[in-house]
C-alpha positions in Angstrom: 116.7 -141.8 64.6 113.7 -144.0 65.4 111.1 -144.4 62.7 108.2 -142.9 64.7 110.3 -139.9 65.5 111.2 -139.3 61.9 107.8 -140.0 60.9 106.3 -137.4 63.7 109.0 -134.8 62.2 107.7 -135.4 58.5 104.0 -135.1 59.7 104.8 -131.9 61.8 106.6 -130.3 58.6 103.7 -131.3 56.4 101.3 -129.7 58.7 103.5 -126.4 59.0 103.7 -126.1 55.3 99.7 -126.2 54.9 99.4 -123.9 57.6 101.4 -121.3 55.9 99.7 -121.7 52.8 96.5 -121.2 54.3 97.9 -118.1 55.8 98.9 -117.0 52.6 95.5 -117.8 51.1 94.0 -115.5 53.9 96.5 -112.9 53.2 95.1 -112.9 49.5 91.6 -112.9 50.7 92.3 -109.7 53.0 93.8 -107.9 49.9 90.7 -109.0 47.7 88.5 -107.6 50.6 90.1 -104.2 50.6 90.1 -103.7 47.0 86.4 -104.9 46.9 85.8 -102.2 49.9 87.3 -99.5 47.8 85.4 -100.2 44.7 82.0 -100.3 46.7 82.8 -97.1 48.6 83.6 -95.4 45.0 80.2 -96.8 43.7 78.3 -95.4 46.6 79.8 -92.1 46.3 79.6 -91.6 42.8 76.6 -89.5 41.4 73.2 -91.2 41.1 72.5 -92.5 37.4 69.4 -93.6 35.7 68.3 -97.2 35.8 69.1 -97.9 32.1 72.8 -96.5 32.7 73.3 -98.6 35.6 72.2 -101.7 33.9 74.5 -101.4 30.8 77.0 -103.8 32.8 75.1 -105.9 35.2 78.3 -107.6 36.5 79.2 -104.3 38.1 75.6 -102.9 39.0 75.6 -103.8 42.6 76.1 -100.8 45.1 75.7 -98.5 42.0 73.8 -95.4 43.0 70.8 -95.0 40.9 67.7 -92.3 41.0 64.3 -93.6 40.0 60.8 -92.0 39.4 57.9 -94.2 39.5 54.7 -94.8 41.4 54.9 -97.0 44.5 52.6 -100.0 44.4 51.5 -100.4 48.0 48.9 -103.0 47.4 51.4 -105.6 46.6 53.9 -104.7 49.2 56.0 -107.2 51.2 58.2 -107.5 54.4 61.5 -109.1 54.9 61.0 -110.6 58.2 63.5 -110.8 61.4 65.4 -107.5 60.5 67.0 -106.2 63.7 68.2 -102.8 64.1 70.3 -101.6 67.1 68.7 -104.6 69.2 65.3 -104.0 68.4 63.2 -106.4 66.4 61.6 -105.4 62.8 61.1 -105.9 59.1 62.3 -104.2 55.8 59.3 -102.7 53.8 59.7 -104.0 50.1 57.6 -102.1 47.7 57.4 -102.5 43.9 58.0 -99.3 42.0 56.1 -99.0 38.8 58.3 -97.6 36.1 57.6 -95.7 32.8 59.5 -98.3 31.0 60.4 -101.9 32.0 59.2 -104.4 34.7 58.6 -103.2 38.4 61.5 -102.4 40.6 61.5 -103.7 44.0 62.7 -101.2 46.5 63.8 -101.8 50.1 62.4 -98.6 51.5 63.8 -99.0 55.1 63.2 -100.5 58.5 60.1 -100.6 60.6 60.0 -101.6 64.1 57.6 -104.9 64.7 57.6 -106.6 68.0 57.5 -110.1 66.7 59.9 -109.2 63.8 57.3 -109.9 61.2 53.8 -108.1 61.9 53.7 -104.5 61.1 50.7 -102.1 60.0 52.1 -101.2 56.5 49.6 -98.3 55.8 51.7 -96.2 58.3 54.4 -96.4 56.1 53.1 -94.9 52.9 55.0 -92.0 51.5 52.7 -90.8 48.4 52.1 -92.6 45.4 54.4 -91.0 43.1 58.0 -91.2 44.4 61.7 -90.4 43.5 63.8 -93.1 44.9 67.5 -92.4 45.6 69.5 -95.3 46.7 72.0 -98.2 45.7 71.5 -101.4 43.8 71.6 -104.5 45.5 71.1 -108.1 44.5 68.8 -110.9 45.3 70.1 -114.1 46.7 70.0 -117.7 45.6 68.1 -119.6 48.2 66.7 -123.4 48.6 63.6 -124.0 50.7 60.9 -122.1 52.0 61.2 -118.4 51.6 57.4 -117.4 52.6 56.4 -117.0 56.2 53.3 -118.8 56.9 52.2 -116.7 59.8 52.7 -113.5 57.7 50.9 -113.3 54.7 53.1 -110.5 53.1 56.3 -111.9 54.9 59.4 -113.2 53.2 62.4 -114.6 54.7 65.0 -114.2 52.0 65.4 -111.7 49.0 64.9 -114.7 46.5 63.8 -113.2 43.0 61.8 -116.3 42.0 59.8 -116.4 45.2 58.9 -112.7 45.2 57.7 -112.8 41.7 55.1 -115.6 42.4 54.0 -113.5 45.1 53.7 -110.5 43.1 52.3 -112.3 40.2 55.0 -110.8 37.4 58.3 -110.5 36.5 60.3 -107.8 38.3 63.6 -106.1 37.5 66.8 -108.5 38.0 67.9 -106.3 40.9 66.5 -104.4 43.6 67.2 -101.0 44.9 67.9 -99.9 48.7 66.3 -96.5 49.2 68.7 -94.1 51.1 67.7 -90.5 50.6 64.9 -89.2 52.7 65.8 -90.4 56.0 63.1 -90.0 58.7 64.5 -88.5 61.9 63.0 -89.2 65.4 62.0 -92.2 67.3 63.1 -95.4 65.4 60.3 -97.1 67.0 57.6 -94.8 65.4 59.2 -94.0 61.9 60.4 -95.8 58.8 64.3 -95.7 59.0 66.3 -96.2 55.7 68.6 -99.3 55.8 72.1 -98.7 56.7 74.8 -99.1 54.1 76.6 -102.3 54.2 79.6 -102.5 56.2 83.2 -102.0 54.6 85.1 -103.7 57.1 88.2 -106.3 56.4 86.6 -109.3 58.0 88.7 -111.5 60.0 91.0 -112.4 57.3 94.0 -110.8 59.0 93.4 -112.4 62.3 92.8 -115.8 60.5 96.3 -115.3 58.8 98.0 -114.6 62.0 96.4 -117.9 63.4 97.7 -120.0 60.6 101.0 -118.9 60.9 101.2 -119.2 64.6 100.1 -122.9 63.9 102.8 -123.4 61.6 105.2 -122.1 64.1 104.0 -124.5 66.7 104.4 -127.4 64.4 108.2 -126.3 63.6 108.9 -125.8 67.3 107.5 -129.1 68.1 109.1 -130.9 65.4 112.7 -129.4 66.6 111.9 -130.3 70.1 111.2 -133.8 69.3 114.3 -134.0 67.2 
């Protein structure tokens, strides 16, 4: 057998082995995603607990359902810009909740329509000073670069904790809360709408695994034809 043909066959076999390994890796990722979805669903369906109980184990705090009582600080409200909903542009309204003990907790109170994705009259969305917030815990995101929106004094582009603390002028809780209870019914362009729950789908891991196995099969068939 010519060396070039042998070299091609060896190359095809190596490629097939690599594709099989990647397919197995995607299957493993799929299993992890399914297990994570089960855990998140259990967290969201569990009875609400107080903040202190949820923070006993910060590693498992995300998506834990909590109920908080405090005072909403509308004077230092921010908006998370460029948040679409069903094709409509808008923002997420971020309000610090002053609690009896501990630092303020940032609450994502919901989505508001904004034609340009950043400008909104926040006074329209006040819900009273004293509030009981029922929602789930979410985490801040690590981001490098500019977080503030220059054209919107109250706007932030990412939920980056240090930048938000700099805007508020004090330390805040290490997690934020996405409010769920108290959904406002009616025209979404005229009402504050609570943010939808995170999608618990399986992603593209299964289709990627099929693709990698298909590539491995193509490489093996090609090697056989050449041989």
